């Protein structure tokens, strides 16, 4: 809130420049696991071009949020835009090294963006980017009960069976 930026000619505020860039990377990484529309990537590049946040400040904010791997993966997935965007090119030079190798290989193997939906691929990407691997695995197998939840809660064994089934029976991404 202290870093917020005013929206011109209104009484509203938005995230600061570097917070916005990191948030867009986190959103595309964890909400969509890079199975997102073209507009997610173009919004990220547009935010970099419009606000021109210094790359070192973006990385400092990402480090503070434990989001370096997500920002690295996002700039790596947007690398084709670097020809047209100087801001992305600057960030790409110093941030792509933070992209985990497993995520880099997964992104390189995609013949189309967005890639086809696969539960196993989404789980692998999210796991590779999670700051706490144990915490991610624990929350996936033992989710918290939501207040006011009306659906019956499935047991632990049923959730594990569903995860295994998703891993073995979800369609593999196309490599052609």
PDB file of C-alpha atoms in Angstrom:
ATOM      1  CA  UNK A   1       0.000   0.000   0.000  1.00  0.00           C
ATOM      2  CA  UNK A   2       2.862   2.348   0.764  1.00  0.00           C
ATOM      3  CA  UNK A   3       4.317   1.682  -2.699  1.00  0.00           C
ATOM      4  CA  UNK A   4       1.026   2.142  -4.557  1.00  0.00           C
ATOM      5  CA  UNK A   5       0.876   4.370  -7.622  1.00  0.00           C
ATOM      6  CA  UNK A   6      -1.999   6.732  -8.420  1.00  0.00           C
ATOM      7  CA  UNK A   7      -4.101   6.137 -11.521  1.00  0.00           C
ATOM      8  CA  UNK A   8      -4.079   9.353 -13.568  1.00  0.00           C
ATOM      9  CA  UNK A   9      -7.107  11.656 -13.227  1.00  0.00           C
ATOM     10  CA  UNK A  10      -8.844   9.397 -10.684  1.00  0.00           C
ATOM     11  CA  UNK A  11      -8.889   8.852  -6.956  1.00  0.00           C
ATOM     12  CA  UNK A  12      -7.833   5.215  -7.465  1.00  0.00           C
ATOM     13  CA  UNK A  13      -4.500   3.519  -7.002  1.00  0.00           C
ATOM     14  CA  UNK A  14      -2.740   0.527  -8.529  1.00  0.00           C
ATOM     15  CA  UNK A  15       0.247  -1.615  -7.651  1.00  0.00           C
ATOM     16  CA  UNK A  16       3.635   0.052  -7.975  1.00  0.00           C
ATOM     17  CA  UNK A  17       5.485  -0.596 -11.222  1.00  0.00           C
ATOM     18  CA  UNK A  18       7.741  -3.384  -9.968  1.00  0.00           C
ATOM     19  CA  UNK A  19       4.969  -4.928  -7.818  1.00  0.00           C
ATOM     20  CA  UNK A  20       2.719  -5.048 -10.878  1.00  0.00           C
ATOM     21  CA  UNK A  21       5.340  -6.826 -12.995  1.00  0.00           C
ATOM     22  CA  UNK A  22       5.999  -9.413 -10.266  1.00  0.00           C
ATOM     23  CA  UNK A  23       2.269  -9.896  -9.683  1.00  0.00           C
ATOM     24  CA  UNK A  24       1.635 -10.523 -13.394  1.00  0.00           C
ATOM     25  CA  UNK A  25       4.401 -13.142 -13.405  1.00  0.00           C
ATOM     26  CA  UNK A  26       3.041 -14.826 -10.263  1.00  0.00           C
ATOM     27  CA  UNK A  27      -0.509 -14.790 -11.601  1.00  0.00           C
ATOM     28  CA  UNK A  28       0.429 -16.375 -14.920  1.00  0.00           C
ATOM     29  CA  UNK A  29       2.682 -18.918 -13.193  1.00  0.00           C
ATOM     30  CA  UNK A  30       0.439 -20.104 -10.361  1.00  0.00           C
ATOM     31  CA  UNK A  31      -3.090 -19.408 -11.562  1.00  0.00           C
ATOM     32  CA  UNK A  32      -2.474 -20.589 -15.110  1.00  0.00           C
ATOM     33  CA  UNK A  33       0.884 -22.450 -14.932  1.00  0.00           C
ATOM     34  CA  UNK A  34       1.702 -20.773 -18.269  1.00  0.00           C
ATOM     35  CA  UNK A  35      -1.370 -22.341 -19.907  1.00  0.00           C
ATOM     36  CA  UNK A  36      -2.631 -18.813 -20.482  1.00  0.00           C
ATOM     37  CA  UNK A  37      -3.850 -16.738 -23.370  1.00  0.00           C
ATOM     38  CA  UNK A  38      -1.644 -14.457 -25.404  1.00  0.00           C
ATOM     39  CA  UNK A  39      -3.016 -11.445 -23.509  1.00  0.00           C
ATOM     40  CA  UNK A  40      -1.328 -12.590 -20.272  1.00  0.00           C
ATOM     41  CA  UNK A  41       2.063 -12.420 -21.939  1.00  0.00           C
ATOM     42  CA  UNK A  42       1.343  -9.222 -23.841  1.00  0.00           C
ATOM     43  CA  UNK A  43       0.063  -7.528 -20.650  1.00  0.00           C
ATOM     44  CA  UNK A  44       3.324  -8.441 -18.930  1.00  0.00           C
ATOM     45  CA  UNK A  45       5.364  -6.955 -21.783  1.00  0.00           C
ATOM     46  CA  UNK A  46       3.085  -3.888 -21.987  1.00  0.00           C
ATOM     47  CA  UNK A  47       3.531  -3.241 -18.256  1.00  0.00           C
ATOM     48  CA  UNK A  48       7.303  -3.406 -18.685  1.00  0.00           C
ATOM     49  CA  UNK A  49       7.232  -1.090 -21.712  1.00  0.00           C
ATOM     50  CA  UNK A  50       4.754   1.414 -20.260  1.00  0.00           C
ATOM     51  CA  UNK A  51       6.201   1.786 -16.766  1.00  0.00           C
ATOM     52  CA  UNK A  52       9.872   0.899 -17.446  1.00  0.00           C
ATOM     53  CA  UNK A  53      10.643  -0.331 -13.913  1.00  0.00           C
ATOM     54  CA  UNK A  54      14.384  -0.854 -13.433  1.00  0.00           C
ATOM     55  CA  UNK A  55      15.204  -4.545 -13.816  1.00  0.00           C
ATOM     56  CA  UNK A  56      17.232  -4.626 -10.601  1.00  0.00           C
ATOM     57  CA  UNK A  57      14.256  -3.260  -8.614  1.00  0.00           C
ATOM     58  CA  UNK A  58      11.920  -5.830 -10.194  1.00  0.00           C
ATOM     59  CA  UNK A  59      14.318  -8.604  -9.174  1.00  0.00           C
ATOM     60  CA  UNK A  60      14.681  -7.147  -5.680  1.00  0.00           C
ATOM     61  CA  UNK A  61      10.889  -7.181  -5.276  1.00  0.00           C
ATOM     62  CA  UNK A  62      10.716 -10.715  -6.689  1.00  0.00           C
ATOM     63  CA  UNK A  63      13.394 -11.826  -4.229  1.00  0.00           C
ATOM     64  CA  UNK A  64      11.424 -10.218  -1.391  1.00  0.00           C
ATOM     65  CA  UNK A  65       8.269 -12.113  -2.474  1.00  0.00           C
ATOM     66  CA  UNK A  66      10.162 -15.425  -3.051  1.00  0.00           C
ATOM     67  CA  UNK A  67       9.141 -15.093  -6.692  1.00  0.00           C
ATOM     68  CA  UNK A  68      12.476 -15.068  -8.530  1.00  0.00           C
ATOM     69  CA  UNK A  69      11.776 -18.392 -10.235  1.00  0.00           C
ATOM     70  CA  UNK A  70       8.317 -17.213 -11.356  1.00  0.00           C
ATOM     71  CA  UNK A  71       9.672 -13.965 -12.807  1.00  0.00           C
ATOM     72  CA  UNK A  72      12.516 -15.879 -14.474  1.00  0.00           C
ATOM     73  CA  UNK A  73      10.049 -18.334 -16.014  1.00  0.00           C
ATOM     74  CA  UNK A  74       7.761 -15.516 -17.149  1.00  0.00           C
ATOM     75  CA  UNK A  75      10.517 -13.583 -18.924  1.00  0.00           C
ATOM     76  CA  UNK A  76      11.771 -16.836 -20.454  1.00  0.00           C
ATOM     77  CA  UNK A  77       8.267 -17.643 -21.745  1.00  0.00           C
ATOM     78  CA  UNK A  78       8.029 -14.109 -23.236  1.00  0.00           C
ATOM     79  CA  UNK A  79      11.481 -14.229 -24.859  1.00  0.00           C
ATOM     80  CA  UNK A  80      10.050 -13.844 -28.393  1.00  0.00           C
ATOM     81  CA  UNK A  81       8.833 -10.357 -27.457  1.00  0.00           C
ATOM     82  CA  UNK A  82      12.368  -9.224 -26.515  1.00  0.00           C
ATOM     83  CA  UNK A  83      13.031  -8.216 -30.121  1.00  0.00           C
ATOM     84  CA  UNK A  84      10.327  -5.519 -29.887  1.00  0.00           C
ATOM     85  CA  UNK A  85      10.667  -4.642 -26.188  1.00  0.00           C
ATOM     86  CA  UNK A  86      13.843  -3.114 -24.780  1.00  0.00           C
ATOM     87  CA  UNK A  87      12.506  -3.337 -21.206  1.00  0.00           C
ATOM     88  CA  UNK A  88      11.855  -7.062 -21.581  1.00  0.00           C
ATOM     89  CA  UNK A  89      15.258  -7.554 -23.189  1.00  0.00           C
ATOM     90  CA  UNK A  90      16.943  -5.861 -20.219  1.00  0.00           C
ATOM     91  CA  UNK A  91      14.993  -7.983 -17.732  1.00  0.00           C
ATOM     92  CA  UNK A  92      15.539 -11.140 -19.808  1.00  0.00           C
ATOM     93  CA  UNK A  93      19.317 -10.763 -19.626  1.00  0.00           C
ATOM     94  CA  UNK A  94      19.414 -10.851 -15.836  1.00  0.00           C
ATOM     95  CA  UNK A  95      16.250 -12.758 -14.863  1.00  0.00           C
ATOM     96  CA  UNK A  96      16.054 -15.785 -17.158  1.00  0.00           C
ATOM     97  CA  UNK A  97      18.818 -17.509 -15.166  1.00  0.00           C
ATOM     98  CA  UNK A  98      16.320 -17.803 -12.298  1.00  0.00           C
ATOM     99  CA  UNK A  99      13.969 -19.973 -14.388  1.00  0.00           C
ATOM    100  CA  UNK A 100      14.201 -23.550 -13.057  1.00  0.00           C
ATOM    101  CA  UNK A 101      15.637 -25.987 -15.609  1.00  0.00           C
ATOM    102  CA  UNK A 102      12.570 -28.243 -15.453  1.00  0.00           C
ATOM    103  CA  UNK A 103      10.265 -25.311 -16.254  1.00  0.00           C
ATOM    104  CA  UNK A 104      12.605 -24.111 -19.018  1.00  0.00           C
ATOM    105  CA  UNK A 105      12.573 -27.583 -20.610  1.00  0.00           C
ATOM    106  CA  UNK A 106       8.778 -27.734 -20.303  1.00  0.00           C
ATOM    107  CA  UNK A 107       8.349 -24.299 -21.919  1.00  0.00           C
ATOM    108  CA  UNK A 108      10.785 -25.148 -24.718  1.00  0.00           C
ATOM    109  CA  UNK A 109       8.924 -28.410 -25.431  1.00  0.00           C
ATOM    110  CA  UNK A 110       5.634 -26.596 -26.081  1.00  0.00           C
ATOM    111  CA  UNK A 111       4.939 -26.286 -29.775  1.00  0.00           C
ATOM    112  CA  UNK A 112       2.118 -23.849 -29.231  1.00  0.00           C
ATOM    113  CA  UNK A 113       1.347 -21.192 -26.675  1.00  0.00           C
ATOM    114  CA  UNK A 114      -0.770 -21.576 -24.756  1.00  0.00           C
ATOM    115  CA  UNK A 115       0.061 -25.256 -24.423  1.00  0.00           C
ATOM    116  CA  UNK A 116      -2.713 -27.841 -24.166  1.00  0.00           C
ATOM    117  CA  UNK A 117      -4.169 -28.342 -20.690  1.00  0.00           C
ATOM    118  CA  UNK A 118      -2.644 -31.209 -18.715  1.00  0.00           C
ATOM    119  CA  UNK A 119      -3.125 -31.624 -14.972  1.00  0.00           C
ATOM    120  CA  UNK A 120       0.247 -33.323 -14.642  1.00  0.00           C
ATOM    121  CA  UNK A 121       2.045 -30.514 -16.489  1.00  0.00           C
ATOM    122  CA  UNK A 122       0.319 -27.905 -14.353  1.00  0.00           C
ATOM    123  CA  UNK A 123       1.295 -29.716 -11.163  1.00  0.00           C
ATOM    124  CA  UNK A 124       4.910 -30.056 -12.307  1.00  0.00           C
ATOM    125  CA  UNK A 125       5.222 -26.382 -13.237  1.00  0.00           C
ATOM    126  CA  UNK A 126       3.628 -25.198 -10.007  1.00  0.00           C
ATOM    127  CA  UNK A 127       5.787 -27.547  -7.944  1.00  0.00           C
ATOM    128  CA  UNK A 128       8.978 -26.374  -9.695  1.00  0.00           C
ATOM    129  CA  UNK A 129       8.105 -22.715  -9.023  1.00  0.00           C
ATOM    130  CA  UNK A 130       6.837 -23.127  -5.452  1.00  0.00           C
ATOM    131  CA  UNK A 131       9.123 -21.468  -2.889  1.00  0.00           C
ATOM    132  CA  UNK A 132       8.370 -24.286  -0.429  1.00  0.00           C
ATOM    133  CA  UNK A 133       8.185 -27.708  -2.096  1.00  0.00           C
ATOM    134  CA  UNK A 134       7.020 -29.420   1.089  1.00  0.00           C
ATOM    135  CA  UNK A 135       4.383 -26.762   1.732  1.00  0.00           C
ATOM    136  CA  UNK A 136       3.065 -27.062  -1.816  1.00  0.00           C
ATOM    137  CA  UNK A 137       2.843 -30.865  -1.593  1.00  0.00           C
ATOM    138  CA  UNK A 138       1.169 -30.689   1.830  1.00  0.00           C
ATOM    139  CA  UNK A 139      -1.434 -28.148   0.675  1.00  0.00           C
ATOM    140  CA  UNK A 140      -2.141 -30.194  -2.464  1.00  0.00           C
ATOM    141  CA  UNK A 141      -2.831 -33.396  -0.547  1.00  0.00           C
ATOM    142  CA  UNK A 142      -4.346 -31.832   2.592  1.00  0.00           C
ATOM    143  CA  UNK A 143      -6.193 -28.655   1.543  1.00  0.00           C
ATOM    144  CA  UNK A 144      -7.656 -26.457   4.266  1.00  0.00           C
ATOM    145  CA  UNK A 145     -11.371 -26.678   4.872  1.00  0.00           C
ATOM    146  CA  UNK A 146     -13.110 -23.581   3.571  1.00  0.00           C
ATOM    147  CA  UNK A 147     -15.532 -21.887   5.980  1.00  0.00           C
ATOM    148  CA  UNK A 148     -19.131 -22.429   4.917  1.00  0.00           C
ATOM    149  CA  UNK A 149     -18.220 -25.252   2.567  1.00  0.00           C
ATOM    150  CA  UNK A 150     -21.334 -27.152   1.590  1.00  0.00           C
ATOM    151  CA  UNK A 151     -19.774 -30.005  -0.379  1.00  0.00           C
ATOM    152  CA  UNK A 152     -18.782 -33.125   1.548  1.00  0.00           C
ATOM    153  CA  UNK A 153     -15.034 -33.279   2.155  1.00  0.00           C
ATOM    154  CA  UNK A 154     -13.238 -36.119   0.418  1.00  0.00           C
ATOM    155  CA  UNK A 155     -10.897 -38.277   2.466  1.00  0.00           C
ATOM    156  CA  UNK A 156      -7.125 -38.230   2.171  1.00  0.00           C
ATOM    157  CA  UNK A 157      -6.955 -41.544   0.315  1.00  0.00           C
ATOM    158  CA  UNK A 158      -9.538 -40.363  -2.235  1.00  0.00           C
ATOM    159  CA  UNK A 159      -7.545 -37.143  -2.869  1.00  0.00           C
ATOM    160  CA  UNK A 160      -4.333 -39.165  -3.290  1.00  0.00           C
ATOM    161  CA  UNK A 161      -6.077 -41.534  -5.697  1.00  0.00           C
ATOM    162  CA  UNK A 162      -7.362 -38.550  -7.705  1.00  0.00           C
ATOM    163  CA  UNK A 163      -3.851 -37.044  -7.901  1.00  0.00           C
ATOM    164  CA  UNK A 164      -2.349 -40.356  -9.056  1.00  0.00           C
ATOM    165  CA  UNK A 165      -5.136 -40.817 -11.604  1.00  0.00           C
ATOM    166  CA  UNK A 166      -4.571 -37.295 -12.921  1.00  0.00           C
ATOM    167  CA  UNK A 167      -0.844 -37.977 -13.233  1.00  0.00           C
ATOM    168  CA  UNK A 168      -1.302 -41.160 -15.223  1.00  0.00           C
ATOM    169  CA  UNK A 169      -4.457 -40.472 -17.196  1.00  0.00           C
ATOM    170  CA  UNK A 170      -4.213 -36.799 -18.160  1.00  0.00           C
ATOM    171  CA  UNK A 171      -3.282 -36.109 -21.785  1.00  0.00           C
ATOM    172  CA  UNK A 172       0.412 -35.472 -22.375  1.00  0.00           C
ATOM    173  CA  UNK A 173       1.391 -32.190 -24.050  1.00  0.00           C
ATOM    174  CA  UNK A 174       1.827 -32.421 -27.809  1.00  0.00           C
ATOM    175  CA  UNK A 175       5.441 -32.408 -28.975  1.00  0.00           C
ATOM    176  CA  UNK A 176       4.802 -32.291 -32.709  1.00  0.00           C
TER     177      UNK A 176
END
